[in-house]
Short mmCIF file of C-alpha atoms in Angstrom, two decimals:
data_model
loop_
_atom_site.label_atom_id
_atom_site.label_comp_id
_atom_site.label_asym_id
_atom_site.label_seq_id
_atom_site.Cartn_x
_atom_site.Cartn_y
_atom_site.Cartn_z
CA UNK A 1 151.23 125.72 -115.64
CA UNK A 2 153.45 126.90 -112.82
CA UNK A 3 152.31 129.89 -110.89
CA UNK A 4 152.81 131.88 -107.73
CA UNK A 5 149.99 133.53 -105.79
CA UNK A 6 150.46 136.40 -103.45
CA UNK A 7 146.95 137.22 -102.20
CA UNK A 8 147.66 140.68 -100.67
CA UNK A 9 148.46 143.50 -103.00
CA UNK A 10 149.07 145.87 -100.06
CA UNK A 11 149.69 145.22 -96.36
CA UNK A 12 149.66 148.24 -94.06
CA UNK A 13 150.64 147.86 -90.41
CA UNK A 14 152.12 149.79 -87.53
CA UNK A 15 155.74 149.59 -86.50
CA UNK A 16 156.42 146.87 -83.95
CA UNK A 17 153.64 144.56 -85.12
CA UNK A 18 154.28 141.20 -86.68
CA UNK A 19 154.47 140.73 -90.44
CA UNK A 20 153.11 137.93 -92.46
CA UNK A 21 153.04 137.99 -96.26
CA UNK A 22 151.34 135.07 -97.91
CA UNK A 23 152.72 133.06 -100.77
CA UNK A 24 151.37 129.84 -102.33
CA UNK A 25 152.42 128.09 -105.49
CA UNK A 26 151.38 125.57 -108.06
CA UNK A 27 154.07 123.58 -109.84
CA UNK A 28 154.97 120.41 -111.69
CA UNK A 29 158.54 120.66 -110.44
CA UNK A 30 159.47 117.79 -108.24
CA UNK A 31 162.03 119.85 -106.31
CA UNK A 32 160.84 123.40 -106.25
CA UNK A 33 163.00 126.35 -105.04
CA UNK A 34 161.06 129.18 -103.41
CA UNK A 35 162.45 132.65 -103.00
CA UNK A 36 161.53 136.00 -101.48
CA UNK A 37 162.88 139.03 -103.22
CA UNK A 38 162.59 142.58 -101.78
CA UNK A 39 162.52 145.79 -103.75
CA UNK A 40 162.80 149.17 -101.96
CA UNK A 41 161.71 152.37 -103.57
CA UNK A 42 163.95 153.41 -106.46
CA UNK A 43 166.00 150.25 -106.12
CA UNK A 44 166.12 146.94 -107.92
CA UNK A 45 164.94 143.55 -106.48
CA UNK A 46 167.41 141.64 -104.32
CA UNK A 47 167.21 138.25 -102.78
CA UNK A 48 165.95 138.17 -99.18
CA UNK A 49 165.90 134.41 -98.62
CA UNK A 50 165.41 131.09 -100.41
CA UNK A 51 164.57 127.53 -99.59
CA UNK A 52 164.14 124.12 -101.18
CA UNK A 53 164.03 121.97 -98.04
CA UNK A 54 160.55 120.91 -96.84
CA UNK A 55 159.52 122.12 -93.35
CA UNK A 56 162.86 123.83 -92.64
CA UNK A 57 162.78 127.43 -91.41
CA UNK A 58 165.08 129.85 -93.36
CA UNK A 59 166.07 133.13 -91.78
CA UNK A 60 167.75 136.30 -93.02
CA UNK A 61 167.81 139.90 -91.79
CA UNK A 62 165.09 139.26 -89.18
CA UNK A 63 162.71 137.70 -91.72
CA UNK A 64 161.92 133.98 -91.89
CA UNK A 65 159.96 131.58 -94.03
CA UNK A 66 159.26 127.81 -94.03
CA UNK A 67 158.58 125.86 -97.22
CA UNK A 68 155.67 123.58 -96.69
CA UNK A 69 155.31 121.30 -99.70
CA UNK A 70 152.08 119.72 -98.26
CA UNK A 71 150.31 123.02 -98.56
CA UNK A 72 152.45 124.51 -101.34
CA UNK A 73 153.19 127.55 -99.21
CA UNK A 74 156.18 129.75 -98.36
CA UNK A 75 154.83 132.65 -96.26
CA UNK A 76 157.24 135.42 -95.16
CA UNK A 77 157.19 136.43 -91.54
CA UNK A 78 158.86 138.83 -89.15
CA UNK A 79 158.17 139.25 -85.50
CA UNK A 80 158.33 143.04 -85.35
CA UNK A 81 157.99 145.39 -88.32
CA UNK A 82 160.29 148.27 -88.81
CA UNK A 83 159.83 151.41 -90.87
CA UNK A 84 162.74 150.36 -93.08
CA UNK A 85 160.81 147.14 -94.03
CA UNK A 86 158.48 149.20 -96.21
CA UNK A 87 159.08 147.82 -99.70
CA UNK A 88 157.72 145.56 -102.42
CA UNK A 89 158.11 141.85 -101.73
CA UNK A 90 158.05 139.22 -104.45
CA UNK A 91 157.61 135.53 -103.90
CA UNK A 92 159.19 133.45 -106.67
CA UNK A 93 159.36 129.83 -107.78
CA UNK A 94 161.87 127.81 -109.73
CA UNK A 95 163.47 124.36 -109.96
CA UNK A 96 166.94 123.05 -110.24
CA UNK A 97 166.49 122.17 -113.85
CA UNK A 98 164.27 125.22 -114.72
CA UNK A 99 165.51 127.88 -117.10
CA UNK A 100 163.54 130.61 -115.40
CA UNK A 101 162.09 131.96 -112.21
CA UNK A 102 158.39 132.74 -111.97
CA UNK A 103 157.58 135.78 -109.81
CA UNK A 104 154.36 136.48 -107.99
CA UNK A 105 152.55 139.77 -108.42
CA UNK A 106 154.24 141.20 -105.34
CA UNK A 107 153.03 142.57 -102.08
CA UNK A 108 153.58 146.19 -100.96
CA UNK A 109 154.36 146.35 -97.31
CA UNK A 110 153.80 149.74 -95.83
CA UNK A 111 154.94 150.17 -92.16
CA UNK A 112 153.51 153.16 -90.35
CA UNK A 113 155.09 154.92 -87.36
CA UNK B 1 183.13 146.93 -108.34
CA UNK B 2 181.28 143.69 -109.18
CA UNK B 3 177.69 144.21 -110.04
CA UNK B 4 175.14 144.41 -112.90
CA UNK B 5 175.27 147.67 -114.84
CA UNK B 6 172.70 149.11 -117.24
CA UNK B 7 172.64 151.99 -119.70
CA UNK B 8 170.81 154.22 -120.11
CA UNK B 9 169.08 154.88 -116.83
CA UNK B 10 165.98 156.13 -118.68
CA UNK B 11 164.85 156.88 -122.17
CA UNK B 12 161.98 158.82 -123.64
CA UNK B 13 160.99 158.26 -127.19
CA UNK B 14 158.19 158.44 -129.67
CA UNK B 15 156.03 155.65 -130.99
CA UNK B 16 157.67 153.85 -133.91
CA UNK B 17 161.27 154.63 -132.94
CA UNK B 18 164.05 152.14 -132.29
CA UNK B 19 165.74 151.89 -128.94
CA UNK B 20 168.58 149.87 -127.57
CA UNK B 21 169.50 149.06 -123.97
CA UNK B 22 172.81 147.70 -122.71
CA UNK B 23 173.63 145.43 -119.81
CA UNK B 24 177.00 144.31 -118.44
CA UNK B 25 177.80 142.16 -115.41
CA UNK B 26 181.14 141.92 -113.72
CA UNK B 27 180.17 139.12 -111.45
CA UNK B 28 181.65 136.41 -113.60
CA UNK B 29 178.19 134.80 -114.06
CA UNK B 30 177.22 132.55 -116.94
CA UNK B 31 173.56 133.42 -117.21
CA UNK B 32 171.88 136.72 -117.93
CA UNK B 33 168.23 137.80 -118.19
CA UNK B 34 165.96 140.51 -119.35
CA UNK B 35 162.83 141.22 -117.32
CA UNK B 36 160.04 143.72 -117.89
CA UNK B 37 158.52 145.44 -114.83
CA UNK B 38 155.34 147.21 -115.77
CA UNK B 39 153.55 150.04 -114.08
CA UNK B 40 151.73 147.59 -111.73
CA UNK B 41 155.19 146.28 -110.75
CA UNK B 42 154.46 142.90 -112.42
CA UNK B 43 157.89 141.23 -113.06
CA UNK B 44 158.02 139.12 -116.16
CA UNK B 45 160.94 137.36 -117.77
CA UNK B 46 161.53 138.11 -121.41
CA UNK B 47 164.82 136.38 -122.37
CA UNK B 48 167.47 134.36 -120.76
CA UNK B 49 171.00 133.69 -122.09
CA UNK B 50 173.50 131.16 -120.86
CA UNK B 51 177.10 131.64 -122.09
CA UNK B 52 175.75 133.92 -124.83
CA UNK B 53 173.25 131.28 -126.00
CA UNK B 54 169.54 132.06 -125.91
CA UNK B 55 167.82 129.47 -123.60
CA UNK B 56 164.56 131.20 -122.75
CA UNK B 57 162.41 133.25 -125.12
CA UNK B 58 159.06 134.03 -123.58
CA UNK B 59 156.06 135.15 -125.64
CA UNK B 60 157.51 138.49 -126.53
CA UNK B 61 156.51 140.55 -129.60
CA UNK B 62 158.90 140.19 -132.47
CA UNK B 63 159.98 143.82 -132.24
CA UNK B 64 162.10 142.80 -129.24
CA UNK B 65 165.44 141.26 -130.03
CA UNK B 66 168.14 140.39 -127.55
CA UNK B 67 171.85 140.16 -128.40
CA UNK B 68 174.75 138.72 -126.42
CA UNK B 69 178.37 139.16 -127.56
CA UNK B 70 179.83 137.29 -124.65
CA UNK B 71 178.57 136.05 -121.28
CA UNK B 72 179.09 139.28 -119.60
CA UNK B 73 177.06 141.39 -121.99
CA UNK B 74 173.41 141.32 -122.94
CA UNK B 75 171.65 143.94 -124.98
CA UNK B 76 168.01 144.56 -125.93
CA UNK B 77 166.75 146.21 -129.03
CA UNK B 78 163.17 147.25 -129.62
CA UNK B 79 162.66 147.94 -133.36
CA UNK B 80 159.46 150.02 -133.32
CA UNK B 81 158.29 150.91 -129.89
CA UNK B 82 154.68 151.01 -128.89
CA UNK B 83 152.98 152.71 -125.90
CA UNK B 84 152.57 149.44 -124.01
CA UNK B 85 156.37 149.07 -124.06
CA UNK B 86 156.64 151.81 -121.49
CA UNK B 87 158.12 150.03 -118.45
CA UNK B 88 161.26 149.38 -116.54
CA UNK B 89 163.54 146.91 -118.19
CA UNK B 90 165.64 144.97 -115.62
CA UNK B 91 168.72 143.07 -116.46
CA UNK B 92 169.81 140.30 -114.14
CA UNK B 93 172.53 137.63 -113.95
CA UNK B 94 173.00 134.39 -112.07
CA UNK B 95 175.91 132.14 -111.51
CA UNK B 96 174.54 129.46 -113.89
CA UNK B 97 171.17 128.48 -115.34
CA UNK B 98 168.99 126.41 -113.17
CA UNK B 99 166.45 127.83 -110.75
CA UNK B 100 168.43 127.42 -107.58
CA UNK B 101 170.78 130.33 -108.23
CA UNK B 102 170.23 133.86 -106.85
CA UNK B 103 169.51 136.49 -109.42
CA UNK B 104 171.39 139.76 -109.20
CA UNK B 105 169.45 142.67 -110.75
CA UNK B 106 170.80 145.88 -112.40
CA UNK B 107 169.29 149.24 -111.62
CA UNK B 108 166.99 149.09 -114.65
CA UNK B 109 166.26 151.24 -117.64
CA UNK B 110 162.96 153.17 -117.55
CA UNK B 111 161.46 153.54 -121.02
CA UNK B 112 158.69 156.00 -121.66
CA UNK B 113 157.00 155.88 -125.06
CA UNK B 114 154.99 159.03 -125.98
#
């Protein structure tokens, strides 16, 4: 079946260092949509960015990700972490004709001063 | 204000009781969802409604029953709660069904079953 894998449960790094959160997926969908949702403490998830175009970089609020269909990946990156980036990040998968979105297990990002 | 609203914010109850949660969206969306977020923060879809019609019903125990009176409202009833039902229940909406649309989440209802 369709699935999303986020290998890191927790990523801890120092402010100013680059961020990379891994996301790979398996799907039968021919035109998958990939998403990153972010959930800050005591808040609900909200969309950070999404993509369906192969090999095209998508950016929002300093974060970027590129969908690579050849490797089934959609890693989230940022050049310099900020304390306010500390949150739970979900990678998610869907398709134009899908009735639902499948979420990965989430990665906690903890940015230290 | 346009958003997704949920009531109550939290609920504490005993095993075997019945509970109901309400969700309303003022975004004008056609599709609404119920998700369960457990203590490990796993986010799993339970139900999806499009224009008050059920379109997704995941493998959820029968004690869970959703209800939609119109496309802006989606409720969730749990007939006889069990300890494993303790979780945050998130309501969400999207412009339409189909996975390309952004989902907008409500603040959640935290259920604790004693």
